[in-house]
């Protein structure tokens, strides 16, 4: 039975991030800034906002900057305090977050499914959320989707709930795509008949792409152990979800509620879009940035 509290979350951050080279040559893509904060800080803020306060990062070689970012830094705090820089001290409030952080390493980048297998001991017999380390949910991470997914998970006897977003029909071959059973209403759950990783062009069963958030019962680990390496020799999480469905388990989907967007920091096009949107809506600098953008576009 899943835990009634359901407050464990797993954040895989071990990927190589090759699509973001050269930015990711010597720093994790999950540490790239979007506006003022690195991507992982938004993810932790989203998890805390949705009451997931035990967070396991699946890290890898070259990812120590992530651990350092969430560590308490007494020297920096002392320097800022002595310099009277109280407003900058406020920017480090996140260091005092109530969340507990855990770290484990994926030694070879054998895919997202393999990364999640590293959470088996951490999760034990409890259900848990997965939040991909390169995707922000909701503008400035204001998403409530994980809370809705948790409520739905605890109300239904299902093995997994997967978040989805609509994507243009000509891009479905880049994503894990849902085969929904019946109508899909944003923010509500729907039954999944199947889920297909990167379907061939023209063969996608819908335009609903996996949107970087999941809730799993521990059954996912059995499915992952049975999953054979797929495209690129990697163990695909989508293939394990598929095994759950084929094994007769109930797996649900949830399209992001109206007004919520997933910001994918895994490729430069959507990274630029996210950065521009967050800068234009920055509470302090947004209006200056919008003036700048207007003038720039008029003069271009
Ligand atoms: P991606 O599918 O974007 O893969 O990972 P990637 O390796 O990071 O990037 P590219 O394709 O080389 O550009 C989605 C999330 O899953 C994690 C990544 O860190 C990212 O947060 N991941 C991926 C792992 O933790 N381990 C893996 O083996 C693969």
PDB file of C-alpha atoms and ligand atoms in Angstrom:
ATOM      1  CA  UNK A   1       0.000   0.000   0.000  1.00  0.00           C
ATOM      2  CA  UNK A   2       1.300   3.510  -0.771  1.00  0.00           C
ATOM      3  CA  UNK A   3       2.132   5.751   2.165  1.00  0.00           C
ATOM      4  CA  UNK A   4      -0.665   8.167   3.047  1.00  0.00           C
ATOM      5  CA  UNK A   5       1.829  10.975   3.447  1.00  0.00           C
ATOM      6  CA  UNK A   6       3.669  10.448   0.139  1.00  0.00           C
ATOM      7  CA  UNK A   7       6.421  12.994   0.654  1.00  0.00           C
ATOM      8  CA  UNK A   8       9.446  11.319  -0.982  1.00  0.00           C
ATOM      9  CA  UNK A   9      10.721  12.720  -4.271  1.00  0.00           C
ATOM     10  CA  UNK A  10      13.459  11.560  -6.635  1.00  0.00           C
ATOM     11  CA  UNK A  11      15.252  14.057  -8.897  1.00  0.00           C
ATOM     12  CA  UNK A  12      17.478  12.447 -11.557  1.00  0.00           C
ATOM     13  CA  UNK A  13      20.301  14.801 -12.539  1.00  0.00           C
ATOM     14  CA  UNK A  14      22.930  12.355 -13.829  1.00  0.00           C
ATOM     15  CA  UNK A  15      22.418  12.811 -17.600  1.00  0.00           C
ATOM     16  CA  UNK A  16      25.246  14.044 -19.814  1.00  0.00           C
ATOM     17  CA  UNK A  17      23.283  16.958 -21.283  1.00  0.00           C
ATOM     18  CA  UNK A  18      24.965  16.632 -24.683  1.00  0.00           C
ATOM     19  CA  UNK A  19      22.248  18.642 -26.442  1.00  0.00           C
ATOM     20  CA  UNK A  20      23.298  21.639 -24.343  1.00  0.00           C
ATOM     21  CA  UNK A  21      27.006  21.586 -25.268  1.00  0.00           C
ATOM     22  CA  UNK A  22      29.156  23.643 -24.925  1.00  0.00           C
ATOM     23  CA  UNK A  23      27.249  25.118 -21.922  1.00  0.00           C
ATOM     24  CA  UNK A  24      27.331  21.726 -20.199  1.00  0.00           C
ATOM     25  CA  UNK A  25      30.946  20.784 -20.899  1.00  0.00           C
ATOM     26  CA  UNK A  26      32.065  21.355 -17.299  1.00  0.00           C
ATOM     27  CA  UNK A  27      28.840  22.224 -15.471  1.00  0.00           C
ATOM     28  CA  UNK A  28      25.588  20.299 -15.029  1.00  0.00           C
ATOM     29  CA  UNK A  29      22.704  21.439 -17.239  1.00  0.00           C
ATOM     30  CA  UNK A  30      20.555  21.297 -14.094  1.00  0.00           C
ATOM     31  CA  UNK A  31      22.672  24.197 -12.722  1.00  0.00           C
ATOM     32  CA  UNK A  32      22.068  26.478 -15.721  1.00  0.00           C
ATOM     33  CA  UNK A  33      20.361  29.679 -14.584  1.00  0.00           C
ATOM     34  CA  UNK A  34      16.872  30.563 -15.760  1.00  0.00           C
ATOM     35  CA  UNK A  35      16.604  34.191 -14.675  1.00  0.00           C
ATOM     36  CA  UNK A  36      18.155  34.420 -11.212  1.00  0.00           C
ATOM     37  CA  UNK A  37      18.106  30.791 -10.126  1.00  0.00           C
ATOM     38  CA  UNK A  38      19.559  27.511 -11.364  1.00  0.00           C
ATOM     39  CA  UNK A  39      17.046  24.982 -12.689  1.00  0.00           C
ATOM     40  CA  UNK A  40      17.344  22.594  -9.703  1.00  0.00           C
ATOM     41  CA  UNK A  41      16.494  25.353  -7.239  1.00  0.00           C
ATOM     42  CA  UNK A  42      13.144  25.857  -8.993  1.00  0.00           C
ATOM     43  CA  UNK A  43      12.552  22.114  -8.814  1.00  0.00           C
ATOM     44  CA  UNK A  44      13.242  21.946  -5.081  1.00  0.00           C
ATOM     45  CA  UNK A  45      10.983  24.992  -4.530  1.00  0.00           C
ATOM     46  CA  UNK A  46       8.200  23.265  -6.490  1.00  0.00           C
ATOM     47  CA  UNK A  47       8.666  20.057  -4.472  1.00  0.00           C
ATOM     48  CA  UNK A  48       8.548  21.933  -1.158  1.00  0.00           C
ATOM     49  CA  UNK A  49       5.498  23.947  -2.266  1.00  0.00           C
ATOM     50  CA  UNK A  50       3.796  20.616  -2.903  1.00  0.00           C
ATOM     51  CA  UNK A  51       4.980  19.125   0.442  1.00  0.00           C
ATOM     52  CA  UNK A  52       7.601  16.729  -0.878  1.00  0.00           C
ATOM     53  CA  UNK A  53      10.288  17.265   1.738  1.00  0.00           C
ATOM     54  CA  UNK A  54      12.580  14.222   1.378  1.00  0.00           C
ATOM     55  CA  UNK A  55      14.498  14.621  -1.857  1.00  0.00           C
ATOM     56  CA  UNK A  56      16.908  12.116  -3.384  1.00  0.00           C
ATOM     57  CA  UNK A  57      19.139  13.401  -6.181  1.00  0.00           C
ATOM     58  CA  UNK A  58      20.494  10.772  -8.571  1.00  0.00           C
ATOM     59  CA  UNK A  59      23.783  12.421  -9.470  1.00  0.00           C
ATOM     60  CA  UNK A  60      26.767  11.449 -11.577  1.00  0.00           C
ATOM     61  CA  UNK A  61      30.301  12.501 -12.452  1.00  0.00           C
ATOM     62  CA  UNK A  62      30.736  16.265 -12.669  1.00  0.00           C
ATOM     63  CA  UNK A  63      27.568  17.074 -10.722  1.00  0.00           C
ATOM     64  CA  UNK A  64      28.993  18.160  -7.362  1.00  0.00           C
ATOM     65  CA  UNK A  65      27.915  21.768  -8.019  1.00  0.00           C
ATOM     66  CA  UNK A  66      24.343  20.598  -7.295  1.00  0.00           C
ATOM     67  CA  UNK A  67      25.252  19.329  -3.809  1.00  0.00           C
ATOM     68  CA  UNK A  68      27.238  22.487  -3.135  1.00  0.00           C
ATOM     69  CA  UNK A  69      24.315  24.675  -4.157  1.00  0.00           C
ATOM     70  CA  UNK A  70      22.031  23.207  -1.468  1.00  0.00           C
ATOM     71  CA  UNK A  71      24.741  23.162   1.180  1.00  0.00           C
ATOM     72  CA  UNK A  72      24.893  25.748   3.966  1.00  0.00           C
ATOM     73  CA  UNK A  73      27.719  28.218   3.270  1.00  0.00           C
ATOM     74  CA  UNK A  74      28.624  29.932   6.592  1.00  0.00           C
ATOM     75  CA  UNK A  75      31.581  31.858   5.098  1.00  0.00           C
ATOM     76  CA  UNK A  76      29.467  33.474   2.397  1.00  0.00           C
ATOM     77  CA  UNK A  77      26.764  34.318   4.949  1.00  0.00           C
ATOM     78  CA  UNK A  78      29.337  35.907   7.284  1.00  0.00           C
ATOM     79  CA  UNK A  79      30.866  37.974   4.452  1.00  0.00           C
ATOM     80  CA  UNK A  80      27.455  39.261   3.325  1.00  0.00           C
ATOM     81  CA  UNK A  81      26.424  40.039   6.921  1.00  0.00           C
ATOM     82  CA  UNK A  82      29.673  41.895   7.647  1.00  0.00           C
ATOM     83  CA  UNK A  83      29.249  43.843   4.396  1.00  0.00           C
ATOM     84  CA  UNK A  84      25.696  44.847   5.392  1.00  0.00           C
ATOM     85  CA  UNK A  85      24.283  43.118   2.297  1.00  0.00           C
ATOM     86  CA  UNK A  86      21.007  42.027   3.878  1.00  0.00           C
ATOM     87  CA  UNK A  87      19.128  41.974   0.553  1.00  0.00           C
ATOM     88  CA  UNK A  88      21.612  39.437  -0.835  1.00  0.00           C
ATOM     89  CA  UNK A  89      21.352  37.338   2.328  1.00  0.00           C
ATOM     90  CA  UNK A  90      17.647  36.983   1.569  1.00  0.00           C
ATOM     91  CA  UNK A  91      18.610  35.304  -1.737  1.00  0.00           C
ATOM     92  CA  UNK A  92      20.204  32.481   0.292  1.00  0.00           C
ATOM     93  CA  UNK A  93      17.025  31.745   2.280  1.00  0.00           C
ATOM     94  CA  UNK A  94      16.604  28.545   0.276  1.00  0.00           C
ATOM     95  CA  UNK A  95      19.664  27.097   2.089  1.00  0.00           C
ATOM     96  CA  UNK A  96      17.523  26.933   5.213  1.00  0.00           C
ATOM     97  CA  UNK A  97      14.773  24.961   3.494  1.00  0.00           C
ATOM     98  CA  UNK A  98      13.016  22.354   5.594  1.00  0.00           C
ATOM     99  CA  UNK A  99      13.679  19.638   3.016  1.00  0.00           C
ATOM    100  CA  UNK A 100      16.080  16.774   3.691  1.00  0.00           C
ATOM    101  CA  UNK A 101      18.460  16.050   0.809  1.00  0.00           C
ATOM    102  CA  UNK A 102      19.975  12.688  -0.094  1.00  0.00           C
ATOM    103  CA  UNK A 103      22.427  11.900  -2.890  1.00  0.00           C
ATOM    104  CA  UNK A 104      23.381   8.744  -4.721  1.00  0.00           C
ATOM    105  CA  UNK A 105      25.423   8.291  -7.872  1.00  0.00           C
ATOM    106  CA  UNK A 106      24.544   6.656 -11.170  1.00  0.00           C
ATOM    107  CA  UNK A 107      27.926   5.348 -12.320  1.00  0.00           C
ATOM    108  CA  UNK A 108      27.110   4.911 -16.000  1.00  0.00           C
ATOM    109  CA  UNK A 109      24.516   6.995 -17.793  1.00  0.00           C
ATOM    110  CA  UNK A 110      22.392   3.985 -18.755  1.00  0.00           C
ATOM    111  CA  UNK A 111      19.172   5.955 -19.114  1.00  0.00           C
ATOM    112  CA  UNK A 112      16.426   7.514 -17.017  1.00  0.00           C
ATOM    113  CA  UNK A 113      14.994   4.108 -16.077  1.00  0.00           C
ATOM    114  CA  UNK A 114      18.380   3.009 -14.748  1.00  0.00           C
ATOM    115  CA  UNK A 115      18.668   6.302 -12.818  1.00  0.00           C
ATOM    116  CA  UNK A 116      15.296   5.667 -11.104  1.00  0.00           C
ATOM    117  CA  UNK A 117      16.409   2.138 -10.148  1.00  0.00           C
ATOM    118  CA  UNK A 118      19.010   3.840  -7.924  1.00  0.00           C
ATOM    119  CA  UNK A 119      16.104   5.089  -5.747  1.00  0.00           C
ATOM    120  CA  UNK A 120      14.954   1.585  -4.772  1.00  0.00           C
ATOM    121  CA  UNK A 121      16.424   1.592  -1.240  1.00  0.00           C
ATOM    122  CA  UNK A 122      15.407   5.209  -0.613  1.00  0.00           C
ATOM    123  CA  UNK A 123      11.771   4.547  -1.568  1.00  0.00           C
ATOM    124  CA  UNK A 124      11.491   1.174   0.172  1.00  0.00           C
ATOM    125  CA  UNK A 125       7.788   0.216   0.252  1.00  0.00           C
ATOM    126  CA  UNK A 126       6.543   3.793  -0.160  1.00  0.00           C
ATOM    127  CA  UNK A 127       5.198   5.572  -3.215  1.00  0.00           C
ATOM    128  CA  UNK A 128       7.277   8.501  -4.455  1.00  0.00           C
ATOM    129  CA  UNK A 129       7.316  11.360  -6.949  1.00  0.00           C
ATOM    130  CA  UNK A 130       9.850  11.794  -9.753  1.00  0.00           C
ATOM    131  CA  UNK A 131      10.717  15.305 -10.979  1.00  0.00           C
ATOM    132  CA  UNK A 132      13.167  15.442 -13.886  1.00  0.00           C
ATOM    133  CA  UNK A 133      16.101  17.692 -13.043  1.00  0.00           C
ATOM    134  CA  UNK A 134      16.015  19.574 -16.344  1.00  0.00           C
ATOM    135  CA  UNK A 135      12.362  20.691 -16.383  1.00  0.00           C
ATOM    136  CA  UNK A 136      10.643  23.505 -14.474  1.00  0.00           C
ATOM    137  CA  UNK A 137       6.870  23.205 -14.014  1.00  0.00           C
ATOM    138  CA  UNK A 138       4.769  26.373 -13.964  1.00  0.00           C
ATOM    139  CA  UNK A 139       6.061  29.934 -14.420  1.00  0.00           C
ATOM    140  CA  UNK A 140       8.628  30.536 -11.636  1.00  0.00           C
ATOM    141  CA  UNK A 141       7.859  26.946 -10.498  1.00  0.00           C
ATOM    142  CA  UNK A 142       4.412  27.903  -9.153  1.00  0.00           C
ATOM    143  CA  UNK A 143       2.964  24.527 -10.239  1.00  0.00           C
ATOM    144  CA  UNK A 144       0.434  22.669  -8.077  1.00  0.00           C
ATOM    145  CA  UNK A 145       0.334  19.687 -10.425  1.00  0.00           C
ATOM    146  CA  UNK A 146       2.249  17.317  -8.128  1.00  0.00           C
ATOM    147  CA  UNK A 147      -0.287  17.936  -5.328  1.00  0.00           C
ATOM    148  CA  UNK A 148      -3.144  17.133  -7.711  1.00  0.00           C
ATOM    149  CA  UNK A 149      -1.290  14.010  -8.837  1.00  0.00           C
ATOM    150  CA  UNK A 150      -0.701  12.927  -5.226  1.00  0.00           C
ATOM    151  CA  UNK A 151      -4.410  13.428  -4.336  1.00  0.00           C
ATOM    152  CA  UNK A 152      -5.449  11.412  -7.374  1.00  0.00           C
ATOM    153  CA  UNK A 153      -2.882   8.708  -6.598  1.00  0.00           C
ATOM    154  CA  UNK A 154      -4.087   8.317  -3.012  1.00  0.00           C
ATOM    155  CA  UNK A 155      -7.734   8.232  -4.176  1.00  0.00           C
ATOM    156  CA  UNK A 156      -7.239   5.556  -6.819  1.00  0.00           C
ATOM    157  CA  UNK A 157      -5.760   2.134  -6.713  1.00  0.00           C
ATOM    158  CA  UNK A 158      -3.175   2.792  -9.406  1.00  0.00           C
ATOM    159  CA  UNK A 159       0.485   1.909  -9.898  1.00  0.00           C
ATOM    160  CA  UNK A 160       1.505   5.230 -11.451  1.00  0.00           C
ATOM    161  CA  UNK A 161       0.343   8.675 -12.544  1.00  0.00           C
ATOM    162  CA  UNK A 162       2.202  10.464 -15.316  1.00  0.00           C
ATOM    163  CA  UNK A 163       1.947  14.209 -16.180  1.00  0.00           C
ATOM    164  CA  UNK A 164       1.412  15.115 -19.850  1.00  0.00           C
ATOM    165  CA  UNK A 165       1.456  18.284 -21.962  1.00  0.00           C
ATOM    166  CA  UNK A 166       0.195  18.920 -25.509  1.00  0.00           C
ATOM    167  CA  UNK A 167       2.951  19.282 -28.128  1.00  0.00           C
ATOM    168  CA  UNK A 168       2.756  20.146 -31.870  1.00  0.00           C
ATOM    169  CA  UNK A 169       1.860  17.033 -33.919  1.00  0.00           C
ATOM    170  CA  UNK A 170       5.121  17.275 -35.913  1.00  0.00           C
ATOM    171  CA  UNK A 171       7.196  17.005 -32.693  1.00  0.00           C
ATOM    172  CA  UNK A 172       5.658  13.872 -31.139  1.00  0.00           C
ATOM    173  CA  UNK A 173       8.569  11.701 -32.366  1.00  0.00           C
ATOM    174  CA  UNK A 174      10.810  13.440 -29.779  1.00  0.00           C
ATOM    175  CA  UNK A 175       8.757  12.469 -26.695  1.00  0.00           C
ATOM    176  CA  UNK A 176       7.092   9.681 -24.720  1.00  0.00           C
ATOM    177  CA  UNK A 177       3.503   9.845 -26.003  1.00  0.00           C
ATOM    178  CA  UNK A 178       0.227   8.801 -24.323  1.00  0.00           C
ATOM    179  CA  UNK A 179      -2.387   6.487 -25.804  1.00  0.00           C
ATOM    180  CA  UNK A 180      -5.338   7.687 -23.700  1.00  0.00           C
ATOM    181  CA  UNK A 181      -8.488   5.716 -23.083  1.00  0.00           C
ATOM    182  CA  UNK A 182     -11.349   8.180 -23.670  1.00  0.00           C
ATOM    183  CA  UNK A 183     -11.470  11.961 -23.346  1.00  0.00           C
ATOM    184  CA  UNK A 184      -8.712  13.988 -21.730  1.00  0.00           C
ATOM    185  CA  UNK A 185      -9.604  16.983 -19.541  1.00  0.00           C
ATOM    186  CA  UNK A 186      -6.727  19.244 -18.390  1.00  0.00           C
ATOM    187  CA  UNK A 187      -5.977  18.841 -14.679  1.00  0.00           C
ATOM    188  CA  UNK A 188      -8.018  15.594 -14.412  1.00  0.00           C
ATOM    189  CA  UNK A 189      -6.785  12.028 -14.566  1.00  0.00           C
ATOM    190  CA  UNK A 190      -7.389   9.724 -17.510  1.00  0.00           C
ATOM    191  CA  UNK A 191      -6.725   6.034 -18.012  1.00  0.00           C
ATOM    192  CA  UNK A 192      -3.631   5.161 -20.071  1.00  0.00           C
ATOM    193  CA  UNK A 193      -3.957   2.331 -22.596  1.00  0.00           C
ATOM    194  CA  UNK A 194      -0.310   2.592 -23.567  1.00  0.00           C
ATOM    195  CA  UNK A 195       2.643   4.948 -23.644  1.00  0.00           C
ATOM    196  CA  UNK A 196       5.185   4.930 -26.459  1.00  0.00           C
ATOM    197  CA  UNK A 197       8.729   6.328 -26.318  1.00  0.00           C
ATOM    198  CA  UNK A 198       9.547   8.463 -29.368  1.00  0.00           C
ATOM    199  CA  UNK A 199       6.973   7.000 -31.807  1.00  0.00           C
ATOM    200  CA  UNK A 200       7.858   7.056 -35.524  1.00  0.00           C
ATOM    201  CA  UNK A 201       6.575  10.116 -37.410  1.00  0.00           C
ATOM    202  CA  UNK A 202       2.876   9.793 -38.171  1.00  0.00           C
ATOM    203  CA  UNK A 203       2.405   6.907 -35.723  1.00  0.00           C
ATOM    204  CA  UNK A 204       1.832   8.814 -32.468  1.00  0.00           C
ATOM    205  CA  UNK A 205      -1.453   7.821 -30.798  1.00  0.00           C
ATOM    206  CA  UNK A 206      -1.967  11.404 -29.491  1.00  0.00           C
ATOM    207  CA  UNK A 207      -0.219  14.758 -29.084  1.00  0.00           C
ATOM    208  CA  UNK A 208       0.167  14.281 -25.304  1.00  0.00           C
ATOM    209  CA  UNK A 209       3.855  14.150 -24.320  1.00  0.00           C
ATOM    210  CA  UNK A 210       5.231  13.105 -20.915  1.00  0.00           C
ATOM    211  CA  UNK A 211       5.837  16.315 -18.936  1.00  0.00           C
ATOM    212  CA  UNK A 212       8.702  15.419 -16.558  1.00  0.00           C
ATOM    213  CA  UNK A 213       6.625  14.585 -13.445  1.00  0.00           C
ATOM    214  CA  UNK A 214       5.467  11.159 -12.227  1.00  0.00           C
ATOM    215  CA  UNK A 215       4.177   9.410  -9.108  1.00  0.00           C
ATOM    216  CA  UNK A 216       5.017   5.726  -8.746  1.00  0.00           C
ATOM    217  CA  UNK A 217       4.188   2.904  -6.410  1.00  0.00           C
ATOM    218  CA  UNK A 218       7.211   0.641  -5.694  1.00  0.00           C
ATOM    219  CA  UNK A 219       5.879  -1.691  -8.434  1.00  0.00           C
ATOM    220  CA  UNK A 220       7.862   0.447 -10.873  1.00  0.00           C
ATOM    221  CA  UNK A 221      11.092  -1.125  -9.581  1.00  0.00           C
ATOM    222  CA  UNK A 222       9.929  -4.649 -10.526  1.00  0.00           C
ATOM    223  CA  UNK A 223       9.042  -3.327 -13.984  1.00  0.00           C
ATOM    224  CA  UNK A 224      12.402  -1.564 -14.317  1.00  0.00           C
ATOM    225  CA  UNK A 225      14.270  -4.775 -13.395  1.00  0.00           C
ATOM    226  CA  UNK A 226      12.441  -6.515 -16.234  1.00  0.00           C
ATOM    227  CA  UNK A 227      12.923  -3.727 -18.781  1.00  0.00           C
ATOM    228  CA  UNK A 228      15.396  -4.518 -21.545  1.00  0.00           C
ATOM    229  CA  UNK A 229      17.689  -1.731 -22.786  1.00  0.00           C
ATOM    230  CA  UNK A 230      15.991   0.119 -25.649  1.00  0.00           C
ATOM    231  CA  UNK A 231      17.043   2.922 -27.973  1.00  0.00           C
ATOM    232  CA  UNK A 232      20.754   3.767 -27.484  1.00  0.00           C
ATOM    233  CA  UNK A 233      21.248   0.857 -25.049  1.00  0.00           C
ATOM    234  CA  UNK A 234      19.468   2.861 -22.330  1.00  0.00           C
ATOM    235  CA  UNK A 235      16.820   1.590 -19.906  1.00  0.00           C
ATOM    236  CA  UNK A 236      13.805   3.754 -20.704  1.00  0.00           C
ATOM    237  CA  UNK A 237      11.418   4.683 -17.914  1.00  0.00           C
ATOM    238  CA  UNK A 238       8.616   4.801 -20.478  1.00  0.00           C
ATOM    239  CA  UNK A 239       9.218   1.125 -21.351  1.00  0.00           C
ATOM    240  CA  UNK A 240       8.855   0.188 -17.662  1.00  0.00           C
ATOM    241  CA  UNK A 241       5.558   2.129 -17.428  1.00  0.00           C
ATOM    242  CA  UNK A 242       4.439   0.222 -20.500  1.00  0.00           C
ATOM    243  CA  UNK A 243       5.264  -3.063 -18.756  1.00  0.00           C
ATOM    244  CA  UNK A 244       3.096  -2.014 -15.803  1.00  0.00           C
ATOM    245  CA  UNK A 245       0.156  -1.410 -18.151  1.00  0.00           C
ATOM    246  CA  UNK A 246       0.733  -4.674 -20.039  1.00  0.00           C
ATOM    247  CA  UNK A 247       0.891  -6.506 -16.688  1.00  0.00           C
ATOM    248  CA  UNK A 248      -2.656  -5.326 -15.931  1.00  0.00           C
ATOM    249  CA  UNK A 249      -1.745  -2.514 -13.519  1.00  0.00           C
ATOM    250  CA  UNK A 250      -3.809   0.659 -13.574  1.00  0.00           C
ATOM    251  CA  UNK A 251      -1.745   3.587 -14.847  1.00  0.00           C
ATOM    252  CA  UNK A 252      -3.230   7.072 -15.089  1.00  0.00           C
ATOM    253  CA  UNK A 253      -2.241  10.228 -16.937  1.00  0.00           C
ATOM    254  CA  UNK A 254      -2.923  13.870 -16.087  1.00  0.00           C
ATOM    255  CA  UNK A 255      -2.667  16.671 -18.632  1.00  0.00           C
ATOM    256  CA  UNK A 256      -1.181  19.794 -17.009  1.00  0.00           C
ATOM    257  CA  UNK A 257      -3.977  22.043 -15.694  1.00  0.00           C
ATOM    258  CA  UNK A 258      -4.860  25.171 -17.735  1.00  0.00           C
ATOM    259  CA  UNK A 259      -2.234  27.904 -17.418  1.00  0.00           C
ATOM    260  CA  UNK A 260       0.587  25.540 -16.428  1.00  0.00           C
ATOM    261  CA  UNK A 261       3.567  25.050 -18.706  1.00  0.00           C
ATOM    262  CA  UNK A 262       6.559  22.738 -18.635  1.00  0.00           C
ATOM    263  CA  UNK A 263       9.847  24.544 -19.325  1.00  0.00           C
ATOM    264  CA  UNK A 264      12.299  22.054 -20.813  1.00  0.00           C
ATOM    265  CA  UNK A 265      15.917  23.049 -20.183  1.00  0.00           C
ATOM    266  CA  UNK A 266      17.243  20.106 -22.225  1.00  0.00           C
ATOM    267  CA  UNK A 267      17.655  21.958 -25.546  1.00  0.00           C
ATOM    268  CA  UNK A 268      18.661  25.509 -26.410  1.00  0.00           C
ATOM    269  CA  UNK A 269      15.415  26.554 -28.091  1.00  0.00           C
ATOM    270  CA  UNK A 270      13.186  25.871 -25.095  1.00  0.00           C
ATOM    271  CA  UNK A 271      15.949  27.032 -22.703  1.00  0.00           C
ATOM    272  CA  UNK A 272      16.042  30.435 -24.436  1.00  0.00           C
ATOM    273  CA  UNK A 273      12.232  30.634 -24.365  1.00  0.00           C
ATOM    274  CA  UNK A 274      12.169  29.846 -20.633  1.00  0.00           C
ATOM    275  CA  UNK A 275      14.923  32.359 -19.845  1.00  0.00           C
ATOM    276  CA  UNK A 276      13.229  35.144 -21.814  1.00  0.00           C
ATOM    277  CA  UNK A 277       9.833  34.470 -20.189  1.00  0.00           C
ATOM    278  CA  UNK A 278      11.275  34.348 -16.651  1.00  0.00           C
ATOM    279  CA  UNK A 279      13.304  37.541 -17.243  1.00  0.00           C
ATOM    280  CA  UNK A 280      10.291  39.394 -18.712  1.00  0.00           C
ATOM    281  CA  UNK A 281       8.176  38.376 -15.693  1.00  0.00           C
ATOM    282  CA  UNK A 282      10.855  38.868 -13.031  1.00  0.00           C
ATOM    283  CA  UNK A 283       9.139  40.582 -10.058  1.00  0.00           C
ATOM    284  CA  UNK A 284      11.955  43.127  -9.718  1.00  0.00           C
ATOM    285  CA  UNK A 285      13.403  43.560 -13.220  1.00  0.00           C
ATOM    286  CA  UNK A 286      10.504  42.392 -15.435  1.00  0.00           C
ATOM    287  CA  UNK A 287       9.192  45.808 -16.428  1.00  0.00           C
ATOM    288  CA  UNK A 288      12.697  47.012 -17.432  1.00  0.00           C
ATOM    289  CA  UNK A 289      13.223  43.808 -19.394  1.00  0.00           C
ATOM    290  CA  UNK A 290       9.900  44.278 -21.218  1.00  0.00           C
ATOM    291  CA  UNK A 291      10.860  47.868 -22.132  1.00  0.00           C
ATOM    292  CA  UNK A 292      14.201  46.588 -23.392  1.00  0.00           C
ATOM    293  CA  UNK A 293      12.523  43.826 -25.437  1.00  0.00           C
ATOM    294  CA  UNK A 294       9.992  46.267 -26.953  1.00  0.00           C
ATOM    295  CA  UNK A 295      12.734  48.704 -28.001  1.00  0.00           C
ATOM    296  CA  UNK A 296      14.891  45.886 -29.333  1.00  0.00           C
ATOM    297  CA  UNK A 297      12.065  44.419 -31.446  1.00  0.00           C
ATOM    298  CA  UNK A 298      11.048  47.857 -32.799  1.00  0.00           C
ATOM    299  CA  UNK A 299      14.618  48.660 -33.843  1.00  0.00           C
ATOM    300  CA  UNK A 300      15.319  45.230 -35.341  1.00  0.00           C
TER     301      UNK A 300
HETATM  302  P1  LIG B   1      17.623  13.541 -20.916  1.00  0.00           P
HETATM  303  O1  LIG B   1      16.731  12.555 -21.523  1.00  0.00           O
HETATM  304  O2  LIG B   1      17.455  14.958 -21.368  1.00  0.00           O
HETATM  305  O3  LIG B   1      19.128  13.072 -21.148  1.00  0.00           O
HETATM  306  O4  LIG B   1      17.449  13.453 -19.340  1.00  0.00           O
HETATM  307  P2  LIG B   1      20.523  13.781 -20.907  1.00  0.00           P
HETATM  308  O5  LIG B   1      21.562  12.729 -20.997  1.00  0.00           O
HETATM  309  O6  LIG B   1      20.517  14.600 -19.637  1.00  0.00           O
HETATM  310  O7  LIG B   1      20.664  14.858 -22.081  1.00  0.00           O
HETATM  311  P3  LIG B   1      21.158  14.692 -23.610  1.00  0.00           P
HETATM  312  O8  LIG B   1      20.134  13.870 -24.319  1.00  0.00           O
HETATM  313  O9  LIG B   1      22.535  14.089 -23.595  1.00  0.00           O
HETATM  314  O10 LIG B   1      21.198  16.124 -24.102  1.00  0.00           O
HETATM  315  C1  LIG B   1      16.285  13.827 -18.620  1.00  0.00           C
HETATM  316  C2  LIG B   1      16.636  13.872 -17.134  1.00  0.00           C
HETATM  317  O11 LIG B   1      17.050  12.578 -16.690  1.00  0.00           O
HETATM  318  C3  LIG B   1      18.379  12.614 -16.162  1.00  0.00           C
HETATM  319  C4  LIG B   1      18.993  13.912 -16.699  1.00  0.00           C
HETATM  320  O12 LIG B   1      19.964  14.434 -15.800  1.00  0.00           O
HETATM  321  C5  LIG B   1      17.788  14.845 -16.837  1.00  0.00           C
HETATM  322  O13 LIG B   1      17.532  15.559 -15.647  1.00  0.00           O
HETATM  323  N1  LIG B   1      19.111  11.392 -16.585  1.00  0.00           N
HETATM  324  C6  LIG B   1      19.136  10.999 -17.891  1.00  0.00           C
HETATM  325  C7  LIG B   1      19.796  10.666 -15.623  1.00  0.00           C
HETATM  326  O14 LIG B   1      19.786  11.015 -14.412  1.00  0.00           O
HETATM  327  N2  LIG B   1      20.496   9.538 -16.011  1.00  0.00           N
HETATM  328  C8  LIG B   1      20.543   9.132 -17.317  1.00  0.00           C
HETATM  329  O15 LIG B   1      21.211   8.094 -17.593  1.00  0.00           O
HETATM  330  C9  LIG B   1      19.838   9.867 -18.267  1.00  0.00           C
END
